Short mmCIF file of C-alpha atoms in Angstrom, two decimals:
data_model
loop_
_atom_site.label_atom_id
_atom_site.label_comp_id
_atom_site.label_asym_id
_atom_site.label_seq_id
_atom_site.Cartn_x
_atom_site.Cartn_y
_atom_site.Cartn_z
CA MET A 277 137.33 61.31 78.32
CA THR A 278 137.77 58.01 79.35
CA THR A 279 140.59 58.18 82.65
CA VAL A 280 143.59 55.86 82.98
CA PHE A 281 141.60 54.84 86.13
CA ARG A 282 138.51 54.10 83.77
CA LYS A 283 140.36 52.10 81.02
CA ALA A 284 142.65 50.29 84.01
CA LEU A 285 139.57 48.86 85.06
CA GLY A 286 138.21 47.82 82.07
CA ALA A 287 141.26 45.75 81.47
CA LEU A 288 141.02 43.97 84.78
CA PRO A 289 138.13 41.82 83.87
CA ARG A 290 140.57 40.02 80.75
CA LEU A 291 142.79 39.24 83.66
CA GLY A 292 140.16 37.68 85.66
CA VAL A 293 139.43 39.90 88.02
CA GLN A 294 136.41 41.41 89.42
CA VAL A 295 135.25 44.59 89.03
CA LEU A 296 132.43 46.48 91.12
CA ASP A 297 132.19 50.16 89.95
CA LEU A 298 131.11 52.34 92.77
CA GLY A 299 131.42 55.62 90.88
CA PRO A 300 133.76 58.15 89.88
CA GLY A 301 137.60 57.38 92.10
CA THR A 302 136.24 54.13 93.80
CA ALA A 303 136.04 50.85 92.82
CA VAL A 304 136.26 47.37 94.80
CA VAL A 305 138.14 44.39 92.93
CA SER A 306 138.61 40.67 93.53
CA ARG A 307 139.85 37.55 92.09
CA ARG A 308 137.31 35.94 94.49
CA GLY A 309 133.98 37.94 92.68
CA GLY A 310 130.68 37.68 93.51
CA TYR A 311 130.78 41.02 95.29
CA THR A 312 127.20 43.08 95.98
CA ALA A 313 126.54 46.84 96.66
CA THR A 314 123.86 48.48 98.85
CA LYS A 315 123.38 52.14 98.39
CA MET A 316 123.16 53.56 101.86
CA THR A 317 123.28 57.55 101.76
CA ASP A 318 124.07 59.51 97.96
CA ASP A 319 127.32 59.27 98.44
CA ALA A 320 128.09 55.97 100.43
CA TRP A 321 127.94 52.27 99.78
CA MET A 322 128.30 49.44 101.71
CA VAL A 323 129.88 46.84 100.10
CA GLY A 324 129.16 43.14 100.96
CA GLY A 325 130.80 39.86 100.19
CA LYS A 326 129.04 36.68 98.21
CA ARG A 327 125.69 36.25 98.55
CA SER A 328 125.83 32.58 98.80
CA ARG A 329 127.84 33.18 102.09
CA THR A 330 125.42 35.34 103.71
CA ARG A 331 121.98 34.25 102.84
CA THR A 332 119.98 32.25 104.87
CA PRO A 333 117.04 29.71 103.66
CA ALA A 334 114.57 32.67 104.12
CA GLY A 335 117.30 34.44 101.79
CA GLY A 336 119.93 36.85 102.70
CA TRP A 337 120.44 38.97 105.81
CA GLY A 338 123.87 38.67 106.21
CA LEU A 339 124.18 42.24 104.01
CA HIS A 340 122.01 43.80 106.45
CA LYS A 341 123.90 42.53 109.43
CA ALA A 342 126.97 43.98 108.40
CA ALA A 343 125.29 47.03 107.44
CA ALA A 344 123.76 47.50 111.37
CA SER A 345 127.46 46.48 112.44
CA GLY A 346 129.64 48.85 110.28
CA LEU A 347 126.89 52.01 110.86
CA CYS A 348 126.73 51.20 114.79
CA ALA A 349 130.65 51.48 114.79
CA ARG A 350 130.61 54.28 113.40
CA HIS A 351 127.77 56.08 115.50
CA VAL A 352 129.39 55.20 118.73
CA ALA A 353 133.14 56.43 117.47
CA GLU A 354 130.82 59.61 116.41
CA LEU A 355 129.52 59.72 120.11
CA LEU A 356 132.82 59.27 122.01
CA ALA A 357 134.24 62.50 120.19
CA ASN A 358 131.01 64.56 120.56
CA TYR A 359 131.01 63.51 124.32
CA ASP A 360 134.12 63.82 125.00
CA VAL A 361 134.79 60.54 126.40
CA ASN A 362 138.33 59.22 127.70
CA CYS A 363 137.79 56.03 129.08
CA VAL A 364 136.12 53.01 127.76
CA PHE A 365 135.09 50.71 130.08
CA ASP A 366 134.58 47.10 127.74
CA VAL A 367 132.98 44.52 129.81
CA GLY A 368 132.45 41.09 127.84
CA ALA A 369 135.75 42.19 125.80
CA ASN A 370 136.33 38.45 124.76
CA LYS A 371 139.32 38.58 122.47
CA GLY A 372 139.11 42.29 122.38
CA GLN A 373 137.60 42.95 118.88
CA TYR A 374 135.58 45.77 119.84
CA GLY A 375 139.13 47.53 121.58
CA ARG A 376 140.67 47.17 117.86
CA GLN A 377 137.87 48.41 116.21
CA LEU A 378 137.37 51.50 118.56
CA ARG A 379 141.06 52.19 117.66
CA GLU A 380 140.83 51.83 113.80
CA LEU A 381 138.10 54.43 114.13
CA GLY A 382 140.25 56.77 116.12
CA TYR A 383 139.78 57.00 119.36
CA ARG A 384 142.35 57.50 121.61
CA GLY A 385 141.49 57.40 125.14
CA ARG A 386 141.64 54.34 127.78
CA ILE A 387 140.30 51.08 127.20
CA VAL A 388 139.84 48.85 130.18
CA SER A 389 138.08 45.56 129.23
CA PHE A 390 137.13 42.56 131.49
CA GLU A 391 137.05 39.44 130.47
CA PRO A 392 136.87 36.27 132.78
CA VAL A 393 136.91 33.32 129.84
CA PRO A 394 140.36 31.89 130.26
CA ASP A 395 140.55 31.48 126.42
CA ALA A 396 139.94 34.54 125.21
CA LEU A 397 141.23 36.62 128.38
CA ALA A 398 144.69 35.07 126.67
CA LYS A 399 143.83 36.51 123.34
CA LEU A 400 142.53 40.01 124.85
CA ARG A 401 145.85 40.51 126.35
CA LYS A 402 147.96 39.52 122.78
CA ALA A 403 145.68 42.58 121.18
CA ALA A 404 146.26 44.80 124.32
CA GLU A 405 149.88 44.23 125.32
CA ARG A 406 151.34 47.20 122.73
CA ASP A 407 148.66 49.41 123.90
CA PRO A 408 149.92 51.18 127.20
CA ASP A 409 146.32 53.27 127.44
CA TRP A 410 144.28 49.70 127.34
CA GLN A 411 143.91 47.97 130.42
CA VAL A 412 143.30 44.18 130.94
CA HIS A 413 141.51 42.70 133.98
CA PRO A 414 140.37 39.08 134.03
CA PHE A 415 137.00 39.00 135.65
CA ALA A 416 133.25 39.35 135.15
CA LEU A 417 131.06 42.06 135.97
CA GLY A 418 127.64 41.62 137.87
CA ARG A 419 125.07 42.80 140.65
CA SER A 420 127.79 41.50 143.66
CA GLU A 421 131.27 40.36 144.41
CA SER A 422 131.30 36.16 144.05
CA VAL A 423 132.25 33.35 142.21
CA GLU A 424 130.16 31.91 139.74
CA HIS A 425 130.05 29.10 137.28
CA MET A 426 130.76 30.36 133.46
CA HIS A 427 129.37 27.72 130.52
CA LEU A 428 132.04 28.00 127.89
CA GLY A 429 132.16 26.08 124.39
CA TRP A 430 130.23 28.17 122.86
CA LYS A 431 132.20 30.82 120.98
CA THR A 432 131.41 34.10 121.60
CA MET A 433 128.27 33.40 123.43
CA ASN A 434 129.94 32.16 126.28
CA SER A 435 127.54 33.20 129.66
CA LEU A 436 127.11 32.95 132.93
CA LEU A 437 123.28 32.17 132.91
CA GLU A 438 121.93 29.11 131.47
CA PRO A 439 119.80 28.84 127.60
CA SER A 440 116.36 29.37 127.25
CA ALA A 441 114.48 26.69 125.52
CA TYR A 442 114.55 29.23 122.51
CA GLY A 443 117.86 29.50 122.81
CA GLN A 444 117.99 26.15 122.78
CA GLN A 445 116.64 25.69 119.70
CA ARG A 446 118.11 28.64 117.65
CA TYR A 447 121.78 27.07 118.69
CA LYS A 448 123.28 24.35 118.47
CA ARG A 449 125.73 25.07 120.14
CA PHE A 450 123.68 25.36 123.62
CA ALA A 451 123.39 21.66 123.78
CA ASP A 452 126.65 21.14 125.31
CA THR A 453 126.28 22.42 128.45
CA ALA A 454 128.67 20.45 130.58
CA THR A 455 132.07 22.35 130.21
CA THR A 456 131.65 24.83 133.12
CA THR A 457 134.70 26.95 134.92
CA GLU A 458 134.40 29.19 138.10
CA VAL A 459 134.68 33.11 137.51
CA PRO A 460 135.43 35.95 139.58
CA VAL A 461 132.96 38.18 139.73
CA ARG A 462 133.33 42.05 140.94
CA ARG A 463 131.11 45.13 140.74
CA LEU A 464 131.70 47.93 138.48
CA ASP A 465 131.45 50.68 141.59
CA ALA A 466 134.65 48.44 142.88
CA VAL A 467 136.85 49.03 140.54
CA MET A 468 136.38 52.64 138.84
CA ASP A 469 138.79 54.17 141.11
CA GLU A 470 141.93 52.16 140.00
CA ALA A 471 140.04 52.15 136.24
CA VAL A 472 140.39 55.53 135.75
CA ALA A 473 143.05 56.80 138.03
CA GLY A 474 145.33 58.83 136.06
CA ILE A 475 142.51 60.78 134.10
CA ALA A 476 141.92 64.35 135.41
CA SER A 477 138.35 64.82 134.48
CA PRO A 478 137.04 61.25 133.90
CA ARG A 479 134.51 60.87 131.32
CA PRO A 480 133.34 57.15 130.88
CA TYR A 481 130.98 54.99 128.78
CA LEU A 482 129.74 51.58 129.17
CA LYS A 483 129.81 49.13 127.10
CA MET A 484 128.05 46.30 127.97
CA ASP A 485 127.85 42.91 125.77
CA THR A 486 127.46 39.87 128.33
CA GLN A 487 125.38 37.51 127.01
CA GLY A 488 122.31 38.01 129.10
CA PHE A 489 123.88 39.67 131.86
CA ASP A 490 124.27 43.28 131.12
CA MET A 491 121.49 44.43 133.77
CA GLU A 492 123.17 42.59 136.07
CA VAL A 493 126.59 44.68 135.48
CA PHE A 494 124.75 47.83 135.56
CA ALA A 495 123.26 47.12 139.01
CA GLY A 496 126.90 46.49 139.92
CA ALA A 497 127.41 50.32 139.11
CA GLY A 498 125.49 51.59 142.12
CA GLU A 499 125.01 55.51 142.03
CA ARG A 500 128.02 55.71 140.39
CA ILE A 501 126.44 54.87 136.94
CA GLY A 502 125.78 58.65 137.22
CA GLU A 503 129.09 59.44 136.03
CA PHE A 504 129.10 57.92 132.75
CA VAL A 505 127.87 60.36 129.77
CA GLY A 506 126.98 57.31 127.59
CA MET A 507 126.69 53.13 127.21
CA GLN A 508 125.76 51.05 124.94
CA SER A 509 123.71 47.33 125.67
CA GLU A 510 122.85 44.51 123.88
CA VAL A 511 119.44 44.13 124.42
CA ALA A 512 116.96 41.18 123.76
CA ALA A 513 113.79 40.96 121.67
CA LEU A 514 113.52 37.40 122.03
CA GLN A 515 114.97 35.22 125.06
CA LEU A 516 118.05 33.08 124.51
CA TYR A 517 118.92 33.06 128.39
CA GLU A 518 117.20 32.19 131.13
CA GLY A 519 116.77 34.96 133.76
CA SER A 520 117.82 37.92 131.16
CA PRO A 521 115.59 40.75 130.80
CA HIS A 522 113.38 41.86 127.37
CA MET A 523 114.56 44.54 125.92
CA SER A 524 111.88 46.75 127.33
CA GLU A 525 112.85 46.37 131.06
CA ALA A 526 116.54 46.70 130.10
CA ILE A 527 115.84 49.87 128.28
CA ALA A 528 113.34 51.08 130.96
CA ALA A 529 116.21 50.74 133.73
CA TYR A 530 118.80 52.56 131.57
CA GLU A 531 116.32 55.67 130.40
CA ASP A 532 115.27 55.83 134.59
CA ALA A 533 119.04 56.62 135.45
CA GLY A 534 118.85 59.33 132.76
CA PHE A 535 120.23 57.67 129.27
CA GLU A 536 118.40 58.23 126.11
CA ILE A 537 118.85 56.12 122.85
CA THR A 538 120.58 57.41 120.20
CA GLY A 539 120.60 53.72 118.10
CA MET A 540 119.07 51.35 117.52
CA TYR A 541 121.19 48.35 115.38
CA PRO A 542 120.09 44.63 114.82
CA VAL A 543 122.82 42.29 115.75
CA THR A 544 121.06 39.08 114.70
CA ARG A 545 117.64 37.90 113.14
CA GLU A 546 115.70 34.66 112.42
CA GLY A 547 116.43 33.53 109.12
CA ALA A 548 112.83 32.11 108.14
CA THR A 549 111.03 35.31 109.82
CA GLY A 550 113.06 38.43 109.84
CA ARG A 551 112.35 39.01 113.47
CA VAL A 552 114.86 40.32 115.30
CA VAL A 553 116.24 38.78 118.13
CA GLU A 554 119.09 41.38 119.74
CA PHE A 555 119.68 44.81 119.26
CA ASP A 556 122.86 47.00 119.59
CA CYS A 557 121.48 49.68 121.81
CA VAL A 558 123.17 53.53 122.18
CA LEU A 559 121.99 55.62 124.38
CA ALA A 560 123.98 59.03 126.22
CA ARG A 561 123.14 61.25 128.63
CA ALA A 562 121.91 64.61 127.06
CA ALA A 563 122.86 66.41 129.73
CA ALA A 564 126.52 65.47 129.77
CA ALA A 565 127.30 66.79 126.02
CA PRO A 566 129.61 69.52 125.97
CA ALA A 567 128.48 73.00 125.16
CA ARG A 568 129.61 73.61 121.93
CA PRO A 569 129.88 76.91 119.64
CA ALA A 570 126.86 77.60 117.34
#
């Protein structure tokens, strides 16, 4: 028997509304249409926008990127819950996208964000202003306490490093290297006590997205890296910035510090070849996993 829900879906196209039926009780409707759906598991679908908006000359990595991003976010949310994380260090916070996403996915612990770029910092502060347990710090993190020049005008790819030859070839935005600003850089181990103040038993997680500078942030944690129960780093298969490590070097350093990979998610790909440029690498310290009833 046709349900009221199915009858309503059947009527919508006559009103100029596109309908994407995903199964019992679930559908996507849109006036703009052009949705695509990819079945991820027996009971889960990934829905994407118009193919024309996500297609590259080599044909369509946009849906793959959306799927990877969504899966990574949910993986991290589950890891934070499973490891009883109560303080997330958000290094390279930009406008607060990561912090907002954590809240949307149910994380209620402390967020400590670091962002030195003035324009992004203002928007980050706006995002965090009504959240009493979201700290914002106006500096970068690195291997040593210093003042460095940050390259601006590269949108979410502003960096303390120069672009590589490959990076300049891939991104037109790197052609403009004239705009820089001085930013303070501090060590992670020098700010940890302030960041976790008031938390009885800190169980921190380190997220880094610093455009080639993650290993410098990691080095600045010193011996206190052992206090982190998990971490996340954007690792490069293809070098976008001069002096940034290859993913194999970065992962080896993380594993030497006691972390093990729990997930790898493509961030960007080459349209023409399909090669992955960068991955989000999520790791955890297995020994830090809380004991759970069998």
